[in-house]
Coordinates of C-alpha atoms in Angstrom, one line a residue:
M234 CA -45.6 -14.3 -9.9
P235 CA -45.3 -17.9 -11.1
V236 CA -42.1 -19.8 -10.5
P237 CA -40.9 -23.0 -12.3
N238 CA -41.0 -26.3 -10.4
S239 CA -43.5 -25.1 -7.8
D240 CA -44.5 -27.7 -5.2
D241 CA -47.8 -25.9 -4.5
G242 CA -49.7 -26.2 -7.7
D243 CA -50.0 -23.0 -9.8
R244 CA -50.6 -20.7 -6.9
S245 CA -48.4 -17.5 -7.1
L246 CA -46.0 -16.6 -4.4
T247 CA -48.2 -13.7 -3.4
E248 CA -51.2 -16.1 -2.9
V249 CA -49.1 -18.4 -0.7
I250 CA -48.0 -15.5 1.4
T251 CA -51.5 -14.2 1.7
S252 CA -52.7 -17.6 2.9
L253 CA -50.0 -17.8 5.5
L254 CA -50.7 -14.3 6.7
D255 CA -54.3 -15.2 7.2
S256 CA -53.6 -18.5 9.1
I257 CA -50.8 -17.2 11.4
P258 CA -53.2 -15.5 13.9
N259 CA -54.9 -18.9 14.5
L260 CA -51.7 -20.8 15.3
L261 CA -51.4 -21.9 19.0
S262 CA -47.7 -22.8 19.3
F263 CA -44.7 -20.4 19.2
K264 CA -47.0 -17.3 18.8
S265 CA -44.2 -14.8 19.3
K266 CA -42.0 -16.4 16.7
W267 CA -44.9 -16.6 14.2
S268 CA -45.6 -13.0 14.8
S269 CA -42.1 -12.1 13.7
I270 CA -42.5 -14.4 10.7
R271 CA -45.7 -12.6 9.8
A272 CA -43.9 -9.3 9.7
K273 CA -41.2 -10.7 7.4
L274 CA -43.9 -12.2 5.1
S275 CA -45.6 -8.8 4.9
D276 CA -42.2 -7.2 3.8
L277 CA -41.6 -10.0 1.3
K278 CA -45.1 -9.6 -0.2
T279 CA -44.4 -5.9 -0.8
Q280 CA -41.0 -6.7 -2.4
L281 CA -42.6 -9.4 -4.7
S282 CA -45.1 -6.8 -5.8
D283 CA -42.1 -4.5 -6.6
F284 CA -40.5 -7.3 -8.6
S285 CA -43.5 -7.6 -10.9
D286 CA -43.0 -3.9 -11.8
F287 CA -39.7 -4.7 -13.4
A288 CA -39.8 -6.3 -16.9
G289 CA -36.3 -7.6 -16.4
S290 CA -37.1 -9.7 -13.3
S291 CA -38.4 -12.6 -15.5
S292 CA -35.1 -12.9 -17.4
N293 CA -32.6 -12.1 -14.7
K294 CA -31.1 -15.3 -13.3
L295 CA -30.5 -13.8 -9.9
A296 CA -34.1 -12.8 -9.6
V297 CA -35.3 -16.2 -10.8
D298 CA -33.0 -18.1 -8.4
L299 CA -34.2 -15.9 -5.5
L300 CA -37.9 -16.6 -6.3
V301 CA -37.2 -20.4 -6.5
S302 CA -35.6 -20.2 -3.0
V303 CA -38.5 -18.1 -1.7
R304 CA -41.0 -20.8 -3.1
E305 CA -39.1 -23.5 -1.2
T306 CA -39.1 -21.6 2.0
L307 CA -42.8 -20.8 1.7
N308 CA -43.6 -24.4 1.2
D309 CA -41.7 -25.3 4.3
A310 CA -43.5 -22.5 6.2
V311 CA -46.9 -23.9 5.2
A312 CA -45.9 -27.4 6.4
V313 CA -44.5 -26.1 9.7
A314 CA -47.5 -23.8 10.3
A315 CA -49.9 -26.8 9.8
R316 CA -48.1 -28.6 12.7
C317 CA -48.5 -25.5 14.9
E318 CA -52.2 -25.2 14.6
G319 CA -52.9 -27.1 17.8
P320 CA -51.3 -27.1 21.3
D321 CA -49.9 -30.6 20.8
L322 CA -46.7 -30.9 18.7
A323 CA -46.6 -34.3 17.1
E324 CA -43.0 -33.9 15.9
G325 CA -41.8 -32.7 19.3
K326 CA -41.4 -29.2 20.7
L327 CA -37.6 -28.9 20.1
K328 CA -37.7 -30.1 16.6
T329 CA -40.7 -28.0 15.7
Q330 CA -39.1 -24.9 17.3
S331 CA -35.9 -25.5 15.2
E332 CA -38.0 -25.7 12.1
V333 CA -39.8 -22.5 12.9
D334 CA -36.5 -20.7 13.6
S335 CA -35.1 -22.0 10.3
V336 CA -38.1 -20.6 8.4
M337 CA -37.7 -17.3 10.2
A338 CA -34.0 -17.1 9.3
R339 CA -34.5 -18.0 5.7
L340 CA -37.3 -15.4 5.3
D341 CA -35.1 -12.8 6.8
R342 CA -32.4 -13.6 4.3
H343 CA -34.9 -13.5 1.4
V344 CA -36.1 -10.1 2.5
K345 CA -32.5 -8.7 2.6
D346 CA -31.6 -10.4 -0.7
A347 CA -34.7 -8.9 -2.4
E348 CA -33.9 -5.5 -1.1
V349 CA -30.3 -5.7 -2.4
L350 CA -31.5 -6.9 -5.8
I351 CA -34.2 -4.2 -6.1
K352 CA -31.8 -1.4 -5.2
S353 CA -29.1 -2.7 -7.6
G354 CA -31.0 -1.6 -10.6
L355 CA -30.4 -4.9 -12.4
L356 CA -34.1 -5.6 -12.8
I357 CA -34.6 -2.5 -14.9
D358 CA -35.1 -3.4 -18.5
N359 CA -32.8 -1.0 -20.3
G360 CA -32.2 -2.9 -23.5
I361 CA -29.4 -5.0 -22.1
V362 CA -29.9 -8.8 -22.3
V363 CA -28.6 -10.0 -18.9
S364 CA -28.4 -13.6 -19.6
G365 CA -27.1 -13.5 -23.1
F366 CA -24.8 -10.4 -22.8
S367 CA -25.9 -8.7 -26.1
I368 CA -23.6 -5.8 -25.3
S369 CA -21.7 -3.5 -27.7
S370 CA -18.4 -3.4 -25.9
K371 CA -16.1 -5.6 -23.8
K372 CA -15.9 -2.9 -21.2
E373 CA -19.7 -2.8 -20.8
A374 CA -19.7 -6.6 -20.6
V375 CA -17.2 -6.6 -17.8
R376 CA -19.1 -3.8 -16.0
L377 CA -22.3 -5.8 -16.2
E378 CA -20.6 -9.0 -15.1
A379 CA -19.0 -7.2 -12.2
R380 CA -22.3 -5.7 -11.2
N381 CA -23.9 -9.2 -11.2
L382 CA -21.1 -10.7 -9.1
V383 CA -21.3 -7.8 -6.5
I384 CA -25.0 -8.6 -6.1
R385 CA -24.4 -12.4 -5.9
L386 CA -21.9 -11.8 -3.1
Q387 CA -24.7 -10.2 -1.1
I388 CA -27.6 -12.6 -1.7
G389 CA -28.2 -16.3 -1.6
G390 CA -26.6 -19.1 0.4
V391 CA -23.0 -20.1 1.0
E392 CA -22.7 -22.1 -2.2
S393 CA -24.0 -19.2 -4.3
K394 CA -21.6 -16.7 -2.7
N395 CA -18.7 -19.1 -3.0
S396 CA -19.4 -19.5 -6.8
A397 CA -19.5 -15.8 -7.1
I398 CA -16.2 -15.2 -5.4
D399 CA -14.6 -17.8 -7.6
S400 CA -15.9 -16.0 -10.7
L401 CA -14.8 -12.7 -9.3
I402 CA -11.2 -14.0 -8.7
E403 CA -11.1 -15.2 -12.3
L404 CA -12.4 -11.9 -13.6
L405 CA -9.8 -9.9 -11.7
Q406 CA -6.9 -12.0 -12.7
E407 CA -7.5 -11.1 -16.4
D408 CA -6.7 -7.4 -16.3
D409 CA -6.0 -4.5 -14.0
K410 CA -8.8 -2.6 -15.9
N411 CA -11.2 -5.3 -14.7
V412 CA -10.1 -4.6 -11.1
M413 CA -10.9 -0.9 -11.6
I414 CA -14.3 -1.7 -13.1
C415 CA -15.2 -4.0 -10.1
V416 CA -14.1 -1.4 -7.6
A417 CA -16.3 1.2 -9.4
Q418 CA -19.2 -1.2 -9.0
G419 CA -18.7 -1.1 -5.2
V420 CA -17.1 -4.5 -4.6
V421 CA -14.8 -3.4 -1.8
P422 CA -17.4 -2.6 0.9
V423 CA -19.2 -5.8 0.0
L424 CA -16.0 -7.8 0.5
V425 CA -15.4 -6.2 3.8
R426 CA -18.9 -7.0 5.0
L427 CA -18.5 -10.6 3.7
L428 CA -15.5 -11.0 6.0
D429 CA -17.8 -10.5 9.0
S430 CA -19.8 -13.7 8.4
C431 CA -18.3 -16.0 5.8
S432 CA -16.7 -19.4 6.3
L433 CA -12.9 -19.9 6.6
V434 CA -12.6 -21.0 3.0
M435 CA -14.7 -18.1 1.8
K436 CA -12.7 -15.7 4.0
E437 CA -9.4 -16.8 2.4
K438 CA -10.8 -16.2 -1.1
T439 CA -12.1 -12.8 0.0
V440 CA -8.7 -11.8 1.4
A441 CA -7.2 -13.0 -1.9
V442 CA -9.5 -10.7 -3.9
I443 CA -8.7 -7.8 -1.6
S444 CA -5.0 -8.4 -2.1
R445 CA -5.5 -8.4 -5.8
I446 CA -7.3 -5.0 -5.6
S447 CA -4.4 -3.6 -3.5
L448 CA -2.0 -4.2 -6.3
V449 CA -3.7 -1.7 -8.6
E450 CA -2.5 1.8 -7.7
S451 CA -5.7 3.6 -8.6
S452 CA -7.8 1.3 -6.3
K453 CA -5.7 1.5 -3.1
H454 CA -7.6 4.6 -1.8
V455 CA -10.8 2.6 -1.8
L456 CA -9.3 0.0 0.5
I457 CA -7.8 2.6 2.7
A458 CA -11.2 4.3 3.1
E459 CA -12.5 1.1 4.8
G460 CA -10.3 2.0 7.7
L461 CA -10.2 -0.1 10.9
S462 CA -12.9 -2.5 9.8
L463 CA -10.8 -4.0 7.0
L464 CA -7.5 -3.6 9.1
N465 CA -8.9 -5.6 12.0
H466 CA -10.0 -8.4 9.7
L467 CA -6.6 -8.6 8.0
L468 CA -4.8 -8.5 11.4
R469 CA -6.8 -11.5 12.6
V470 CA -5.8 -13.4 9.5
L471 CA -2.1 -12.7 10.4
E472 CA -2.7 -14.2 13.8
S473 CA -4.7 -17.3 12.9
G474 CA -5.1 -17.7 9.1
S475 CA -3.5 -20.3 6.8
G476 CA -0.2 -19.7 5.2
F477 CA -2.0 -18.8 1.9
A478 CA -4.3 -16.3 3.7
K479 CA -1.4 -14.7 5.7
E480 CA 0.5 -14.1 2.5
K481 CA -2.5 -12.5 0.8
A482 CA -3.2 -10.4 3.9
C483 CA 0.4 -9.1 3.9
I484 CA 0.0 -8.1 0.3
A485 CA -3.1 -6.1 1.1
L486 CA -1.4 -4.6 4.2
Q487 CA 1.4 -3.3 2.1
A488 CA -1.0 -0.9 0.6
L489 CA -2.9 -0.1 3.8
S490 CA 0.2 0.6 5.9
L491 CA 1.2 3.7 3.9
S492 CA -0.8 6.0 6.0
K493 CA 0.2 7.2 9.5
E494 CA -3.3 6.4 11.0
N495 CA -3.2 2.8 9.7
A496 CA 0.4 2.4 10.7
R497 CA -0.4 3.5 14.3
A498 CA -3.4 1.2 14.4
I499 CA -1.4 -1.8 13.2
G500 CA 1.3 -1.2 15.8
C501 CA -1.3 -0.8 18.6
R502 CA -3.1 -4.0 17.7
G503 CA -0.1 -6.3 17.8
G504 CA 0.4 -6.3 14.0
I505 CA 4.1 -5.8 14.2
S506 CA 4.5 -8.9 16.4
S507 CA 2.4 -11.0 14.0
L508 CA 4.4 -9.8 11.0
L509 CA 7.7 -10.6 12.7
E510 CA 6.5 -14.1 13.5
I511 CA 5.7 -14.6 9.8
C512 CA 9.2 -13.3 8.9
Q513 CA 10.6 -16.0 11.1
G514 CA 8.4 -18.9 10.2
G515 CA 6.2 -18.1 7.2
S516 CA 6.5 -19.2 3.6
P517 CA 9.2 -17.4 1.5
G518 CA 6.5 -15.4 -0.2
S519 CA 4.7 -14.3 3.0
Q520 CA 8.1 -13.5 4.6
A521 CA 8.9 -11.1 1.8
F522 CA 5.5 -9.4 1.9
A523 CA 5.5 -9.2 5.7
A524 CA 8.9 -7.5 5.6
G525 CA 7.4 -5.1 3.0
V526 CA 4.6 -4.1 5.5
L527 CA 7.2 -3.7 8.3
R528 CA 9.3 -1.5 5.9
N529 CA 6.2 0.8 5.5
L530 CA 5.5 0.9 9.2
A531 CA 9.1 1.7 10.1
S532 CA 8.9 5.0 8.2
F533 CA 6.6 6.4 11.0
V534 CA 8.2 7.5 14.2
E535 CA 5.0 6.4 16.1
T536 CA 5.8 2.7 15.5
K537 CA 9.5 2.6 16.3
E538 CA 8.8 1.8 20.0
N539 CA 6.8 -1.3 18.9
F540 CA 9.8 -2.5 16.8
V541 CA 12.1 -2.1 19.8
E542 CA 9.8 -4.0 22.1
E543 CA 9.6 -6.9 19.7
N544 CA 13.3 -7.1 19.2
A545 CA 12.8 -6.5 15.5
I546 CA 16.4 -5.7 14.6
F547 CA 17.5 -9.3 15.3
V548 CA 14.7 -10.7 13.1
L549 CA 15.3 -8.3 10.3
I550 CA 19.0 -8.9 10.1
S551 CA 18.4 -12.7 10.2
M552 CA 16.1 -12.2 7.2
V553 CA 18.8 -10.2 5.3
S554 CA 21.1 -13.2 5.8
S555 CA 18.7 -15.9 4.7
G556 CA 15.5 -14.6 3.0
T557 CA 14.6 -14.4 -0.7
S558 CA 15.9 -11.4 -2.7
L559 CA 12.7 -9.5 -2.2
A560 CA 12.6 -10.3 1.5
Q561 CA 16.2 -9.1 1.9
E562 CA 15.4 -5.9 0.1
N563 CA 12.4 -5.2 2.3
A564 CA 14.3 -6.1 5.4
V565 CA 17.1 -3.8 4.6
G566 CA 14.6 -1.1 3.7
C567 CA 12.9 -1.6 7.0
L568 CA 16.3 -1.2 8.8
A569 CA 17.0 1.9 6.8
N570 CA 13.7 3.5 7.9
L571 CA 14.2 2.5 11.5
T572 CA 17.7 3.9 11.7
S573 CA 16.7 7.3 10.2
G574 CA 17.5 9.9 12.8
D575 CA 17.9 7.3 15.6
E576 CA 21.5 6.7 16.8
D577 CA 20.4 4.1 19.3
L578 CA 18.9 1.9 16.6
M579 CA 22.0 2.5 14.4
I580 CA 24.2 1.1 17.2
S581 CA 21.8 -1.8 17.7
V582 CA 22.0 -2.7 14.0
V583 CA 25.8 -2.7 14.2
R584 CA 25.8 -4.8 17.4
E585 CA 23.5 -7.4 15.8
G586 CA 25.9 -7.9 12.9
G587 CA 24.2 -5.5 10.5
I588 CA 27.3 -4.2 8.8
Q589 CA 28.3 -7.7 7.6
C590 CA 24.8 -8.4 6.5
L591 CA 24.7 -5.1 4.6
K592 CA 28.0 -6.0 2.8
S593 CA 26.6 -9.4 1.8
F594 CA 23.4 -7.8 0.6
W595 CA 25.3 -5.1 -1.4
D596 CA 27.6 -7.6 -3.1
S597 CA 24.8 -10.1 -4.0
V598 CA 22.2 -7.6 -5.5
S599 CA 21.9 -8.1 -9.2
N600 CA 19.3 -5.4 -9.8
V601 CA 20.8 -2.0 -9.0
K602 CA 17.4 -0.5 -8.1
S603 CA 17.2 -2.9 -5.2
L604 CA 20.4 -1.5 -3.9
E605 CA 18.8 1.9 -3.0
V606 CA 17.7 0.7 0.4
G607 CA 21.2 -0.5 1.2
V608 CA 22.7 2.8 0.2
V609 CA 20.2 4.6 2.4
L610 CA 21.0 2.4 5.3
L611 CA 24.7 3.1 4.8
K612 CA 24.0 6.8 4.7
N613 CA 22.1 6.6 8.0
L614 CA 24.8 4.5 9.7
A615 CA 27.5 6.9 8.6
L616 CA 25.7 9.7 10.4
C617 CA 26.4 8.1 13.7
P618 CA 29.9 9.1 15.1
I619 CA 30.4 5.8 16.8
V620 CA 29.6 3.8 13.6
R621 CA 31.4 5.9 10.9
E622 CA 34.8 4.4 11.3
V623 CA 33.4 0.9 11.3
V624 CA 31.6 1.6 8.1
I625 CA 34.7 2.9 6.4
S626 CA 37.0 0.2 7.7
E627 CA 34.6 -2.4 6.3
G628 CA 35.3 -1.2 2.7
F629 CA 32.1 0.6 1.8
I630 CA 33.8 3.6 0.1
P631 CA 35.0 1.5 -2.9
R632 CA 31.5 -0.1 -3.0
L633 CA 29.9 3.3 -3.1
V634 CA 31.9 4.9 -6.0
P635 CA 30.5 2.9 -8.9
V636 CA 26.9 3.4 -7.6
L637 CA 27.3 7.2 -8.2
S638 CA 27.3 6.4 -11.9
C639 CA 24.5 3.8 -12.1
G640 CA 21.5 4.3 -14.3
V641 CA 18.9 4.6 -11.5
L642 CA 18.2 8.1 -10.3
G643 CA 17.1 7.2 -6.8
V644 CA 20.2 5.1 -6.2
R645 CA 22.5 7.9 -7.4
I646 CA 20.9 10.4 -5.1
A647 CA 21.1 8.1 -2.1
A648 CA 24.8 7.4 -3.0
A649 CA 25.6 11.1 -3.1
E650 CA 23.9 11.6 0.3
A651 CA 26.0 8.7 1.6
V652 CA 29.1 10.5 0.4
S653 CA 28.1 13.6 2.4
S654 CA 27.6 11.4 5.5
L655 CA 30.9 9.7 5.1
G656 CA 32.9 12.8 4.6
F657 CA 33.1 13.6 8.3
S658 CA 36.9 13.9 8.6
S659 CA 39.9 15.0 6.6
K660 CA 41.0 11.4 6.3
S661 CA 37.6 10.1 5.0
R662 CA 37.2 13.1 2.6
K663 CA 40.6 12.4 1.1
E664 CA 39.8 8.7 0.8
L665 CA 36.5 9.4 -0.9
G666 CA 38.2 11.7 -3.4
E667 CA 41.0 9.3 -4.1
S668 CA 38.5 6.5 -4.7
G669 CA 37.0 8.4 -7.6
C670 CA 33.9 10.1 -6.2
I671 CA 34.6 13.6 -7.7
G672 CA 34.0 12.8 -11.3
P673 CA 30.6 11.1 -11.0
L674 CA 29.4 13.9 -8.6
I675 CA 30.3 16.5 -11.3
D676 CA 28.3 14.5 -13.8
M677 CA 25.3 14.5 -11.4
L678 CA 25.4 18.3 -11.3
D679 CA 24.1 18.2 -14.9
G680 CA 21.3 15.8 -14.0
K681 CA 17.7 16.6 -14.9
A682 CA 16.3 16.2 -11.4
V683 CA 16.7 19.0 -8.9
E684 CA 17.2 16.4 -6.1
E685 CA 20.1 14.9 -8.0
K686 CA 21.8 18.3 -8.5
E687 CA 21.3 19.2 -4.8
A688 CA 22.6 15.9 -3.5
A689 CA 25.7 16.2 -5.7
S690 CA 26.4 19.8 -4.8
K691 CA 26.1 19.0 -1.1
A692 CA 28.5 16.1 -1.4
L693 CA 31.0 18.3 -3.3
S694 CA 30.7 21.1 -0.7
T695 CA 31.9 18.5 1.9
L696 CA 34.6 16.9 -0.2
L697 CA 36.2 20.2 -1.6
V698 CA 37.2 21.2 1.9
C699 CA 40.1 18.8 1.3
T700 CA 42.9 20.4 -0.8
S701 CA 43.7 17.2 -2.8
N702 CA 40.0 16.9 -3.8
R703 CA 40.1 20.5 -5.1
K704 CA 43.0 19.5 -7.3
I705 CA 41.0 16.6 -8.6
F706 CA 38.0 18.8 -9.2
K707 CA 40.0 21.3 -11.2
K708 CA 41.0 18.7 -13.7
S709 CA 37.3 18.6 -14.9
E710 CA 36.6 20.9 -17.8
K711 CA 33.0 21.4 -16.9
G712 CA 33.0 21.2 -13.1
V713 CA 33.1 25.0 -12.4
V714 CA 30.6 25.8 -15.1
S715 CA 28.2 23.1 -13.8
L716 CA 28.4 24.5 -10.3
V717 CA 27.9 28.1 -11.3
Q718 CA 24.8 27.2 -13.4
L719 CA 23.2 25.9 -10.2
L720 CA 23.4 29.4 -8.7
D721 CA 20.7 30.5 -11.2
P722 CA 17.7 31.6 -9.1
K723 CA 15.4 30.3 -11.9
I724 CA 16.3 26.8 -10.7
K725 CA 13.5 26.4 -8.1
K726 CA 13.5 24.1 -5.1
L727 CA 17.3 23.8 -5.1
D728 CA 19.1 24.7 -1.9
K729 CA 21.8 27.1 -3.1
I730 CA 23.7 26.9 0.2
Y731 CA 25.7 23.8 -0.9
T732 CA 26.6 25.3 -4.3
V733 CA 27.8 28.5 -2.7
S734 CA 29.8 26.6 -0.2
A735 CA 31.4 24.4 -2.9
L736 CA 32.4 27.5 -4.9
E737 CA 33.7 29.2 -1.8
Q738 CA 36.2 26.4 -1.5
L739 CA 37.3 26.7 -5.1
V740 CA 37.8 30.5 -5.3
T741 CA 40.8 30.2 -3.1
S742 CA 42.5 29.4 -6.4
K743 CA 43.1 32.3 -8.8
K744 CA 42.5 30.1 -11.8
C745 CA 39.2 28.8 -10.5
R746 CA 38.2 32.3 -9.4
K747 CA 38.5 33.5 -13.0
Q748 CA 36.6 30.6 -14.2
V749 CA 33.8 31.2 -11.7
V750 CA 33.5 34.9 -12.8
A751 CA 33.7 34.0 -16.5
A752 CA 30.8 31.5 -16.0
G753 CA 28.5 34.3 -14.9
A754 CA 28.5 33.8 -11.1
C755 CA 28.5 37.5 -10.2
L756 CA 25.1 38.1 -11.8
H757 CA 23.5 35.1 -10.1
L758 CA 25.1 36.1 -6.8
Q759 CA 23.6 39.5 -6.9
K760 CA 20.2 38.0 -6.9
L761 CA 21.1 35.4 -4.2
V762 CA 22.4 38.2 -1.9
E763 CA 19.0 39.9 -2.3
M764 CA 17.3 36.6 -1.4
D765 CA 19.6 36.4 1.7
I766 CA 21.1 33.0 0.8
E767 CA 23.7 32.1 3.4
G768 CA 27.3 32.6 2.1
A769 CA 26.2 34.4 -1.1
K770 CA 27.3 37.8 0.1
K771 CA 30.8 36.6 1.2
L772 CA 31.3 34.8 -2.1
A773 CA 30.2 37.8 -4.1
E774 CA 32.6 40.0 -2.2
N775 CA 35.5 37.6 -2.9
L776 CA 34.8 37.7 -6.6
S777 CA 34.2 41.4 -6.9
R778 CA 37.4 42.6 -5.1
S779 CA 39.9 42.0 -7.9
K780 CA 42.6 43.7 -5.8
I781 CA 42.5 40.8 -3.3
W782 CA 43.0 38.2 -6.0
G783 CA 46.7 38.5 -5.9
V784 CA 46.8 37.7 -2.2
F785 CA 45.8 34.1 -2.9
T786 CA 48.1 31.6 -4.4
R787 CA 47.3 28.4 -6.1
P788 CA 47.1 25.5 -3.6

């Protein structure tokens, strides 16, 4: 197979290899090394024979570049072999040995590169012009370019791979669809293997590509499938990488830290400590993304001990006070996850000044969606008996009421759950009612999401224990009807206990009792009794015994 710019006349590569194979048994120096070279030359000869079977090999740039490199290596091998024909080494033993080792390493790389290229299918002449891209669609053009780049990342030297990663970065920045196409071409495993052996600069670019892929939802599972191999590389970047590399690693880890297995692995390998260090001294961007990873990790019980050991509460609260808006949101979200079901951590947050930080965050948020984490943290803190009074005394009830009417479903649900947590005493229930919670909660009963209906009915079942709140509720024309509608067994995945409890509070009033009956509660309750819903039988009996109605008076 002729190659342009040959330094060995017009001899084909196969002829040069055959000549070397014949001469190697006669070499007197470094016999064991030449024996290994002979084996590699035999493999390369077979591969070159395979190349000639593909019509596309003569026009494929990757194949041509590889053959040029092979020619250069073979020429060097011929020259070095000539110096090893006798026992005396005119160039010196160490220098000659170094040259022999170099030839052996380069041949090994050529064999591996040729194997990758042959298996890739790029050499098959299927009517596509590789160099000129005579392709019918843009998608096909991107697919072919991605395929070429994936191969280039696996073959050739440092300069070639560096050029390929630059082209890949440019391609991925254009469109999320390009990311999906590259992932489909198998780029992720290649990138992970590249992290094992590439230079520092190349490693940073590779991590940047992985972070870009992690931002496309449909591609995250491919990264997660790489498991500990990819995780370990990214964690090493957190420890010793540049600021740029750390930021990109944090972006990728946000996607990888969503599974329990990966979260446990990150915690066990010192990842939480590295992330907290970035939160304290990293760039604004890396701080925000590091807090995002910590937020994911904190949602798993298995990692909480690591947070406690690293004094994470202090660091997170400091970030809420001084970080960017995204960093603040992620830090509050992390605190919300940490305090879920853990009274000791709730108390730690309060001791470290978390209440004041939460107030500042709440008052400064311009995007109501970002407030959801703050509302969840408030709900968690309100569940702790020691903290409840502090939360109320700091003025959170007036802050909570308008959130119940905001346009973001998740925030409304979290706010309703916070109302349930705060309604722990007669005094707090009364204050919540007087602050205006009842009206928005009634509106939420008519929401489309079952989660919203349930959160609202639960909050109302708590607030309606208070007589003054029942008076407020009765002023609504639709309140009773909205509650009764939730008794319908056809509404699936809705816990009817809270609705039954709320209605139980209301039917102590003769007027409300009539409204409940008129709204069709009895029919629904018959079915709920059959389903053994707690409180349904008692409520049904109260409604059916008309002779008892006169015993009750209006409150």
